[in-house]
PDB file of C-alpha atoms in Angstrom:
ATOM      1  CA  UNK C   1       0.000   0.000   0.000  1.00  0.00           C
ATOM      2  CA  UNK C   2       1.582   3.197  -0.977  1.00  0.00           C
ATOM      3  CA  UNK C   3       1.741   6.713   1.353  1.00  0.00           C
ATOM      4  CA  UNK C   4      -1.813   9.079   0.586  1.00  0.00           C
ATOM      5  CA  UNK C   5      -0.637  13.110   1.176  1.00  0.00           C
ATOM      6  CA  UNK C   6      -3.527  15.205   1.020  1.00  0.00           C
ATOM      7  CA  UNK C   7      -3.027  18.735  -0.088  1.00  0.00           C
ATOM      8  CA  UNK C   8      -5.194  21.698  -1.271  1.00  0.00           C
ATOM      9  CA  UNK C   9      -5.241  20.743  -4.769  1.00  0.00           C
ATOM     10  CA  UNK C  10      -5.016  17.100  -4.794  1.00  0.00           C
ATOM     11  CA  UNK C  11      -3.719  14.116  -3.326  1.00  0.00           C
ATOM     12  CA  UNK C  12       0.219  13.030  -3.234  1.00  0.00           C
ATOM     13  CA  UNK C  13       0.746   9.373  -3.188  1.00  0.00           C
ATOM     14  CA  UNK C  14       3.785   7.562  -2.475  1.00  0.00           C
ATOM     15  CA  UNK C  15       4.945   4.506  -3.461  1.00  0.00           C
ATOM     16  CA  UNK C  16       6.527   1.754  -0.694  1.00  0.00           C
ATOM     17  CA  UNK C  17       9.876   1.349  -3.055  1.00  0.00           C
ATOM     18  CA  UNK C  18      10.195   4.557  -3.232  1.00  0.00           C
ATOM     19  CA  UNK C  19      10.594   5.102   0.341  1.00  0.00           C
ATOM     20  CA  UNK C  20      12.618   1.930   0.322  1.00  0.00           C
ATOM     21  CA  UNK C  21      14.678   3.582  -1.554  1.00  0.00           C
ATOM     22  CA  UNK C  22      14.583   6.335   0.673  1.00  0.00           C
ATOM     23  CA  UNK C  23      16.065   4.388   3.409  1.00  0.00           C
ATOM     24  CA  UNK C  24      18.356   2.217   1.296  1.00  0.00           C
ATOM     25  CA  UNK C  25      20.563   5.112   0.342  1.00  0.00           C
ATOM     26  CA  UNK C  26      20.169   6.609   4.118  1.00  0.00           C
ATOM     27  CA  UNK C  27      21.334   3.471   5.252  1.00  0.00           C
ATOM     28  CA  UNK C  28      24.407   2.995   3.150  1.00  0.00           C
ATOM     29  CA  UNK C  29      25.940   5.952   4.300  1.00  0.00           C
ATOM     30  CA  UNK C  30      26.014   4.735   8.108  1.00  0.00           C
ATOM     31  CA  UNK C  31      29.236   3.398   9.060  1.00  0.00           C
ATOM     32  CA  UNK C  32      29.775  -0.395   9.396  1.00  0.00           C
ATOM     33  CA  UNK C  33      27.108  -1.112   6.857  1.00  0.00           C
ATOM     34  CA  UNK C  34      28.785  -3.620   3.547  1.00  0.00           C
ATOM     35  CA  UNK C  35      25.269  -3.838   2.176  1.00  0.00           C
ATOM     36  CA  UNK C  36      21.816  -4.849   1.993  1.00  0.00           C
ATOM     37  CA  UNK C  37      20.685  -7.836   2.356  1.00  0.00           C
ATOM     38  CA  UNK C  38      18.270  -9.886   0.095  1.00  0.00           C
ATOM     39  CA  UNK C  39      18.503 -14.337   1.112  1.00  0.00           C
ATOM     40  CA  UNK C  40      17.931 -16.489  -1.267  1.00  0.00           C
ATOM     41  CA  UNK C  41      14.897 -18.862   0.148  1.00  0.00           C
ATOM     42  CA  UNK C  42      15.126 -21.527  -1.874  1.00  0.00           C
ATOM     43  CA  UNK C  43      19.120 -22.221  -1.116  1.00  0.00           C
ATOM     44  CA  UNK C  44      19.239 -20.283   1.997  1.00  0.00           C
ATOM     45  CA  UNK C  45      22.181 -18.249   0.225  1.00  0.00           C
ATOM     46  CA  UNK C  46      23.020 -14.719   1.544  1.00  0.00           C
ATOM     47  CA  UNK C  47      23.316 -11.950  -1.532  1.00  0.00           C
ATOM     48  CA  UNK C  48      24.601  -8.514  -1.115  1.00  0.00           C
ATOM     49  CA  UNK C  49      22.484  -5.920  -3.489  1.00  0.00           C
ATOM     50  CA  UNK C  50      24.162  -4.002  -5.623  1.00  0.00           C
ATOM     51  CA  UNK C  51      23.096  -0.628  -4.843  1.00  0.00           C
ATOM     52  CA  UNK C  52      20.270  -0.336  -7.703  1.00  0.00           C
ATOM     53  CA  UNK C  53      18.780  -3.051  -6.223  1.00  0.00           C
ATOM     54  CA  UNK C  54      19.582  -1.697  -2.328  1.00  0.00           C
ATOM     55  CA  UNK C  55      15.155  -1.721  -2.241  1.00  0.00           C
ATOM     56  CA  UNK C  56      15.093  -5.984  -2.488  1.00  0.00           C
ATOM     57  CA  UNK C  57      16.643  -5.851   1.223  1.00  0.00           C
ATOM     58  CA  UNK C  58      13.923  -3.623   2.362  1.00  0.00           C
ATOM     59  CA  UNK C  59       9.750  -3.935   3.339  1.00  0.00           C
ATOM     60  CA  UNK C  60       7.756  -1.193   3.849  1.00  0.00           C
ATOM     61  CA  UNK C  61       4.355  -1.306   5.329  1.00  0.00           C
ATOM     62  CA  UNK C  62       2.103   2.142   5.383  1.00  0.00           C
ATOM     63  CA  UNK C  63      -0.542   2.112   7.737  1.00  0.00           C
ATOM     64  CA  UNK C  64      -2.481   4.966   8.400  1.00  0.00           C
ATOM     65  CA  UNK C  65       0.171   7.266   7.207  1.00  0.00           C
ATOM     66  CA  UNK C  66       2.465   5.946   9.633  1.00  0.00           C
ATOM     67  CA  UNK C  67       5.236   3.841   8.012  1.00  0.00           C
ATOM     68  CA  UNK C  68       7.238   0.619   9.595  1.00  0.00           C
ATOM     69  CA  UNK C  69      10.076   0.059   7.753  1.00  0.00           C
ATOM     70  CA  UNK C  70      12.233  -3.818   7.952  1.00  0.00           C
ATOM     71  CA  UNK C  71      15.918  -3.431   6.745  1.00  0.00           C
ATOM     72  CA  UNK C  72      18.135  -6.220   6.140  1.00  0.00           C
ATOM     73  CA  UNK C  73      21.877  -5.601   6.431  1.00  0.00           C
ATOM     74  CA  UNK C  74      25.687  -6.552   6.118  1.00  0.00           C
ATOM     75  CA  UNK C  75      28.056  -5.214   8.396  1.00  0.00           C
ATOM     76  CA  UNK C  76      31.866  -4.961   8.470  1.00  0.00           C
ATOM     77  CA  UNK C  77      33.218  -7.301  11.585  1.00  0.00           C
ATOM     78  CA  UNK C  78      34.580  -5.426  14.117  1.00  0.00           C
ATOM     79  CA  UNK C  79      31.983  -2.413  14.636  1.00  0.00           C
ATOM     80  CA  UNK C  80      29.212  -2.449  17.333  1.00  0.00           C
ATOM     81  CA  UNK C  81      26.272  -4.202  16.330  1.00  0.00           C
ATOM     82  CA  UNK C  82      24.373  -2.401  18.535  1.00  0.00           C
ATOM     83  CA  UNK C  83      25.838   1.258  17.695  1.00  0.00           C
ATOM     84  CA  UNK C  84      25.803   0.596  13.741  1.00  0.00           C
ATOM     85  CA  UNK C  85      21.809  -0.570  14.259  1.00  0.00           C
ATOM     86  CA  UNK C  86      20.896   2.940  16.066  1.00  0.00           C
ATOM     87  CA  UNK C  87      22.601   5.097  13.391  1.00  0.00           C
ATOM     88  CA  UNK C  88      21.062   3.299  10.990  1.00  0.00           C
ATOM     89  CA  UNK C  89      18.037   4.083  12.390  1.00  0.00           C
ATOM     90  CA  UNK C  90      18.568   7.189  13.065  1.00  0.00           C
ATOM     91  CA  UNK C  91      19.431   8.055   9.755  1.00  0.00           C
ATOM     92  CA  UNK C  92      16.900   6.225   8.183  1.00  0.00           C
ATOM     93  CA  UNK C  93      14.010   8.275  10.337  1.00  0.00           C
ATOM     94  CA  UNK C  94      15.408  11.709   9.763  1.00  0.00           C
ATOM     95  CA  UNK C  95      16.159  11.316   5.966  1.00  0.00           C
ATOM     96  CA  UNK C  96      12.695   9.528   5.123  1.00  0.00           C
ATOM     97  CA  UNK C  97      10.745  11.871   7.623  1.00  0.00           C
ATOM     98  CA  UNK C  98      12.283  15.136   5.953  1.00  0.00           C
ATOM     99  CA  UNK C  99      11.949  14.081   2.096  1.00  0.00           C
ATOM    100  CA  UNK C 100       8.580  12.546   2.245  1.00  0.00           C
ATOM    101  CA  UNK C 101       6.623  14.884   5.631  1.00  0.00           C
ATOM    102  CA  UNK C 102       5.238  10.909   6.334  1.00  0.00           C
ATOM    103  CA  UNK C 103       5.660   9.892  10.205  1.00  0.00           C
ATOM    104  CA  UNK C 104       7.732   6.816  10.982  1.00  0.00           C
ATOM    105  CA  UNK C 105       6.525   4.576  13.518  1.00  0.00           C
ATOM    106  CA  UNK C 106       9.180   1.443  13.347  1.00  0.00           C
ATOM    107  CA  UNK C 107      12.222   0.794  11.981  1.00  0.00           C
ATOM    108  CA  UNK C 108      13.987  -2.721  12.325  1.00  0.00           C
ATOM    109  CA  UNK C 109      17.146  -3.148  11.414  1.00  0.00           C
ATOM    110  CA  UNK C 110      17.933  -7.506  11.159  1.00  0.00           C
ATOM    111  CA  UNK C 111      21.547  -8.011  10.697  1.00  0.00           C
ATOM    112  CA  UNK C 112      22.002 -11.086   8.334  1.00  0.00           C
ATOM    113  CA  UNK C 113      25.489 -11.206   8.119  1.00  0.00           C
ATOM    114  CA  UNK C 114      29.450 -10.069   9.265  1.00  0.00           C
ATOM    115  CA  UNK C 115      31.634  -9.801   6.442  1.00  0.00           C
ATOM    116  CA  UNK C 116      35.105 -10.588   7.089  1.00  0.00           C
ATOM    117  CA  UNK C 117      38.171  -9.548   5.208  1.00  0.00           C
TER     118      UNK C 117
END
């Protein structure tokens, strides 16, 4: 379901991947993140998205114009998991807050990997 902005002429409507792609790009530029995320069901096979595809790694659900947003990352071994999770949410709220006036209610952050050197 995609975000409804009512305004005096109309309505503005948002689509999910584009706030996916709202928080992909936010997200990259937290330290500690590799990548996003996207597993392979079928052989259980963990795929780091190139960063046209950063949106495959992320759900979006808009209800009521409040948005929850899942992200699915790769960090770099040896930061805090903990630390790198907050910025990323952090960053994820203010940029998608500011660019789209929506109100985010939930962001989770599920670390599916460490990649080594």
């Amino acid at each position: 379901m995609s975000a409804n902005i009512r305004s005096q002429e109309g309505y503005i409507i948002i689509e999910n991947n584009v706030i996916a792609s709202i928080a992909g790009i936010s997200a990259m530029e937290s330290y500690g993140i590799v990548g996003m995320a996207a597993k392979n069901a079928a052989d259980g096979i963990l795929e780091i998205l190139k960063f046209d595809k950063l949106s495959k790694g992320i759900s979006v659900n808009t209800e009521n114009d409040e948005l929850n947003i899942t992200l699915h990352v790769v960090l770099e071994y040896g930061v805090k998991i903990s630390t790198v999770g907050e910025n990323i949410i952090d960053r994820v709220k203010f940029n998608v807050e500011n660019l789209t006036g929506l109100t985010v209610n939930n962001i989770d952050v599920i670390v599916e990997g460490i990649r080594t050197k």
